[in-house]
Amino acid sequence: QKEVEQNSGPLSVPEGAIASLNCTYSDRGSQSFFWYRQYSGKSPELIMSIYSNGDKEDGRFTAQLNKASQYVSLLIRDSQPSDSATYLCAGGDTGNQFYFGTGTSLTVIP
Amino acid sequence: GAVVSQHPSWVICKSGTSVKIECRSLDFQATTMFWYRQFPKQSLMLMATSNEGSKATYEQGVEKDKFLINHASLTLSTLTVTSAHPEDSSFYICSVPPSGPSYEQYFGPGTRLTVT
């Protein structure tokens, strides 16, 4: 069974610091990876997608993918209190399967 | 703007009644849509894959006769919770993968169902 594992947290960082969120996946056939942010009581919002090994940057967010280690991460620079949310890692494979991790709760302390 | 809409955003119903939730893809046609359920402080659980023009595919443990899915058009999928019970109270979210089922999904705003 394809799985994505995340540390459920909670992860707390001070405002302005870098928050590092990590995720590992079980299926080497997975081709695409995504980070979603979910505020309490709201539906998930796509933050980043990454398909190739290496880093992908978008504003304060950087996604990193290492297929050899089956590892995906999300770095949030200059963390803000508004970044406090649950972050979901997800993967998709060529067999049209899409699967989520259980999420990491992040709190940015002012 | 919103890519996916859901209606209603919240609903309260009595035990034993049925509730229909609509999911609309606003910007593109979708042959596939997904339905998720999320209980408080838990992650998303995929319930079923809605396929336009054919039967939905249900995940293990999800009762297809209780959760009726109809993908009526390329922009509309509906989930009907039949004979609802309090344990069906949850946050129901649909998603649309504009580039294909294994690529990024865009989520609707969700429907909070409370069964009394």
PDB file of N, CA and C in Angstrom, chain B residues 53-95:
ATOM      1  N   GLY B  53     -19.768   9.699 -16.687  1.00  0.00           N
ATOM      2  CA  GLY B  53     -20.278   8.717 -17.630  1.00  0.00           C
ATOM      3  C   GLY B  53     -20.168   7.282 -17.194  1.00  0.00           C
ATOM      4  N   SER B  54     -19.649   7.046 -16.015  1.00  0.00           N
ATOM      5  CA  SER B  54     -19.553   5.667 -15.532  1.00  0.00           C
ATOM      6  C   SER B  54     -19.709   5.640 -14.013  1.00  0.00           C
ATOM      7  N   LYS B  55     -19.689   4.440 -13.456  1.00  0.00           N
ATOM      8  CA  LYS B  55     -19.890   4.310 -12.012  1.00  0.00           C
ATOM      9  C   LYS B  55     -18.696   4.828 -11.236  1.00  0.00           C
ATOM     10  N   ALA B  56     -18.996   5.291 -10.044  1.00  0.00           N
ATOM     11  CA  ALA B  56     -17.934   5.744  -9.168  1.00  0.00           C
ATOM     12  C   ALA B  56     -17.147   4.553  -8.633  1.00  0.00           C
ATOM     13  N   THR B  57     -15.918   4.821  -8.285  1.00  0.00           N
ATOM     14  CA  THR B  57     -15.061   3.805  -7.671  1.00  0.00           C
ATOM     15  C   THR B  57     -14.933   4.131  -6.187  1.00  0.00           C
ATOM     16  N   TYR B  58     -15.345   3.202  -5.343  1.00  0.00           N
ATOM     17  CA  TYR B  58     -15.366   3.444  -3.906  1.00  0.00           C
ATOM     18  C   TYR B  58     -14.156   2.819  -3.235  1.00  0.00           C
ATOM     19  N   GLU B  59     -13.650   3.482  -2.215  1.00  0.00           N
ATOM     20  CA  GLU B  59     -12.546   2.945  -1.435  1.00  0.00           C
ATOM     21  C   GLU B  59     -13.071   1.858  -0.495  1.00  0.00           C
ATOM     22  N   GLN B  60     -12.155   1.018  -0.094  1.00  0.00           N
ATOM     23  CA  GLN B  60     -12.524  -0.083   0.792  1.00  0.00           C
ATOM     24  C   GLN B  60     -13.150   0.454   2.069  1.00  0.00           C
ATOM     25  N   GLY B  61     -14.261  -0.145   2.457  1.00  0.00           N
ATOM     26  CA  GLY B  61     -14.921   0.249   3.686  1.00  0.00           C
ATOM     27  C   GLY B  61     -15.962   1.338   3.514  1.00  0.00           C
ATOM     28  N   VAL B  62     -16.074   1.907   2.335  1.00  0.00           N
ATOM     29  CA  VAL B  62     -17.081   2.946   2.079  1.00  0.00           C
ATOM     30  C   VAL B  62     -18.287   2.300   1.413  1.00  0.00           C
ATOM     31  N   GLU B  63     -19.459   2.468   2.022  1.00  0.00           N
ATOM     32  CA  GLU B  63     -20.664   1.807   1.508  1.00  0.00           C
ATOM     33  C   GLU B  63     -21.221   2.566   0.306  1.00  0.00           C
ATOM     34  N   LYS B  64     -21.193   1.924  -0.844  1.00  0.00           N
ATOM     35  CA  LYS B  64     -21.646   2.598  -2.061  1.00  0.00           C
ATOM     36  C   LYS B  64     -23.145   2.852  -2.052  1.00  0.00           C
ATOM     37  N   ASP B  65     -23.907   2.050  -1.330  1.00  0.00           N
ATOM     38  CA  ASP B  65     -25.353   2.255  -1.284  1.00  0.00           C
ATOM     39  C   ASP B  65     -25.737   3.362  -0.317  1.00  0.00           C
ATOM     40  N   LYS B  66     -24.809   3.712   0.549  1.00  0.00           N
ATOM     41  CA  LYS B  66     -25.077   4.793   1.494  1.00  0.00           C
ATOM     42  C   LYS B  66     -24.601   6.136   0.953  1.00  0.00           C
ATOM     43  N   PHE B  67     -23.497   6.115   0.259  1.00  0.00           N
ATOM     44  CA  PHE B  67     -22.922   7.339  -0.301  1.00  0.00           C
ATOM     45  C   PHE B  67     -23.043   7.248  -1.821  1.00  0.00           C
ATOM     46  N   LEU B  68     -24.114   7.806  -2.330  1.00  0.00           N
ATOM     47  CA  LEU B  68     -24.406   7.727  -3.762  1.00  0.00           C
ATOM     48  C   LEU B  68     -23.714   8.860  -4.501  1.00  0.00           C
ATOM     49  N   ILE B  69     -22.984   8.504  -5.537  1.00  0.00           N
ATOM     50  CA  ILE B  69     -22.252   9.510  -6.304  1.00  0.00           C
ATOM     51  C   ILE B  69     -22.754   9.491  -7.733  1.00  0.00           C
ATOM     52  N   ASN B  70     -23.030  10.686  -8.235  1.00  0.00           N
ATOM     53  CA  ASN B  70     -23.476  10.839  -9.615  1.00  0.00           C
ATOM     54  C   ASN B  70     -22.644  11.921 -10.275  1.00  0.00           C
ATOM     55  N   HIS B  71     -21.947  11.548 -11.329  1.00  0.00           N
ATOM     56  CA  HIS B  71     -21.130  12.516 -12.074  1.00  0.00           C
ATOM     57  C   HIS B  71     -21.913  12.875 -13.324  1.00  0.00           C
ATOM     58  N   ALA B  72     -22.824  13.831 -13.141  1.00  0.00           N
ATOM     59  CA  ALA B  72     -23.849  14.094 -14.154  1.00  0.00           C
ATOM     60  C   ALA B  72     -23.295  14.758 -15.413  1.00  0.00           C
ATOM     61  N   SER B  73     -22.251  15.548 -15.253  1.00  0.00           N
ATOM     62  CA  SER B  73     -21.676  16.242 -16.401  1.00  0.00           C
ATOM     63  C   SER B  73     -20.191  16.446 -16.145  1.00  0.00           C
ATOM     64  N   LEU B  74     -19.522  17.054 -17.084  1.00  0.00           N
ATOM     65  CA  LEU B  74     -18.078  17.262 -16.938  1.00  0.00           C
ATOM     66  C   LEU B  74     -17.736  18.345 -15.928  1.00  0.00           C
ATOM     67  N   THR B  75     -18.757  18.996 -15.393  1.00  0.00           N
ATOM     68  CA  THR B  75     -18.491  20.035 -14.400  1.00  0.00           C
ATOM     69  C   THR B  75     -19.237  19.819 -13.090  1.00  0.00           C
ATOM     70  N   LEU B  76     -19.972  18.738 -12.963  1.00  0.00           N
ATOM     71  CA  LEU B  76     -20.790  18.542 -11.766  1.00  0.00           C
ATOM     72  C   LEU B  76     -20.748  17.098 -11.286  1.00  0.00           C
ATOM     73  N   SER B  77     -20.430  16.941 -10.005  1.00  0.00           N
ATOM     74  CA  SER B  77     -20.548  15.651  -9.329  1.00  0.00           C
ATOM     75  C   SER B  77     -21.354  15.874  -8.058  1.00  0.00           C
ATOM     76  N   THR B  78     -22.203  14.912  -7.717  1.00  0.00           N
ATOM     77  CA  THR B  78     -22.981  15.028  -6.491  1.00  0.00           C
ATOM     78  C   THR B  78     -22.752  13.815  -5.594  1.00  0.00           C
ATOM     79  N   LEU B  79     -22.741  14.078  -4.304  1.00  0.00           N
ATOM     80  CA  LEU B  79     -22.636  13.035  -3.292  1.00  0.00           C
ATOM     81  C   LEU B  79     -23.902  13.093  -2.450  1.00  0.00           C
ATOM     82  N   THR B  80     -24.638  12.001  -2.397  1.00  0.00           N
ATOM     83  CA  THR B  80     -25.832  11.935  -1.567  1.00  0.00           C
ATOM     84  C   THR B  80     -25.590  10.978  -0.404  1.00  0.00           C
ATOM     85  N   VAL B  81     -25.718  11.509   0.784  1.00  0.00           N
ATOM     86  CA  VAL B  81     -25.610  10.688   1.989  1.00  0.00           C
ATOM     87  C   VAL B  81     -27.025  10.220   2.323  1.00  0.00           C
ATOM     88  N   THR B  82     -27.272   8.951   2.156  1.00  0.00           N
ATOM     89  CA  THR B  82     -28.618   8.431   2.375  1.00  0.00           C
ATOM     90  C   THR B  82     -28.779   7.919   3.800  1.00  0.00           C
ATOM     91  N   SER B  83     -29.976   8.070   4.321  1.00  0.00           N
ATOM     92  CA  SER B  83     -30.286   7.606   5.670  1.00  0.00           C
ATOM     93  C   SER B  83     -29.169   8.001   6.640  1.00  0.00           C
ATOM     94  N   ALA B  84     -28.947   9.277   6.713  1.00  0.00           N
ATOM     95  CA  ALA B  84     -27.811   9.790   7.498  1.00  0.00           C
ATOM     96  C   ALA B  84     -27.975   9.477   8.982  1.00  0.00           C
ATOM     97  N   HIS B  85     -26.847   9.224   9.628  1.00  0.00           N
ATOM     98  CA  HIS B  85     -26.804   8.993  11.066  1.00  0.00           C
ATOM     99  C   HIS B  85     -25.790   9.953  11.689  1.00  0.00           C
ATOM    100  N   PRO B  86     -25.868  10.149  12.989  1.00  0.00           N
ATOM    101  CA  PRO B  86     -24.919  11.082  13.620  1.00  0.00           C
ATOM    102  C   PRO B  86     -23.455  10.778  13.323  1.00  0.00           C
ATOM    103  N   GLU B  87     -23.105   9.517  13.152  1.00  0.00           N
ATOM    104  CA  GLU B  87     -21.704   9.182  12.846  1.00  0.00           C
ATOM    105  C   GLU B  87     -21.273   9.601  11.449  1.00  0.00           C
ATOM    106  N   ASP B  88     -22.236  10.007  10.616  1.00  0.00           N
ATOM    107  CA  ASP B  88     -21.900  10.542   9.291  1.00  0.00           C
ATOM    108  C   ASP B  88     -21.551  12.020   9.362  1.00  0.00           C
ATOM    109  N   SER B  89     -21.730  12.625  10.512  1.00  0.00           N
ATOM    110  CA  SER B  89     -21.373  14.039  10.684  1.00  0.00           C
ATOM    111  C   SER B  89     -19.880  14.196  10.426  1.00  0.00           C
ATOM    112  N   SER B  90     -19.536  15.054   9.506  1.00  0.00           N
ATOM    113  CA  SER B  90     -18.142  15.193   9.098  1.00  0.00           C
ATOM    114  C   SER B  90     -18.007  16.373   8.145  1.00  0.00           C
ATOM    115  N   PHE B  91     -16.796  16.618   7.726  1.00  0.00           N
ATOM    116  CA  PHE B  91     -16.476  17.636   6.727  1.00  0.00           C
ATOM    117  C   PHE B  91     -16.248  16.891   5.416  1.00  0.00           C
ATOM    118  N   TYR B  92     -17.087  17.162   4.417  1.00  0.00           N
ATOM    119  CA  TYR B  92     -16.996  16.476   3.135  1.00  0.00           C
ATOM    120  C   TYR B  92     -16.396  17.455   2.116  1.00  0.00           C
ATOM    121  N   ILE B  93     -15.346  17.008   1.452  1.00  0.00           N
ATOM    122  CA  ILE B  93     -14.624  17.869   0.529  1.00  0.00           C
ATOM    123  C   ILE B  93     -14.471  17.161  -0.803  1.00  0.00           C
ATOM    124  N   CYS B  94     -14.725  17.884  -1.883  1.00  0.00           N
ATOM    125  CA  CYS B  94     -14.473  17.313  -3.202  1.00  0.00           C
ATOM    126  C   CYS B  94     -13.216  17.956  -3.784  1.00  0.00           C
ATOM    127  N   SER B  95     -12.630  17.287  -4.740  1.00  0.00           N
ATOM    128  CA  SER B  95     -11.465  17.865  -5.405  1.00  0.00           C
ATOM    129  C   SER B  95     -11.498  17.524  -6.892  1.00  0.00           C
TER     130      SER B  95
END
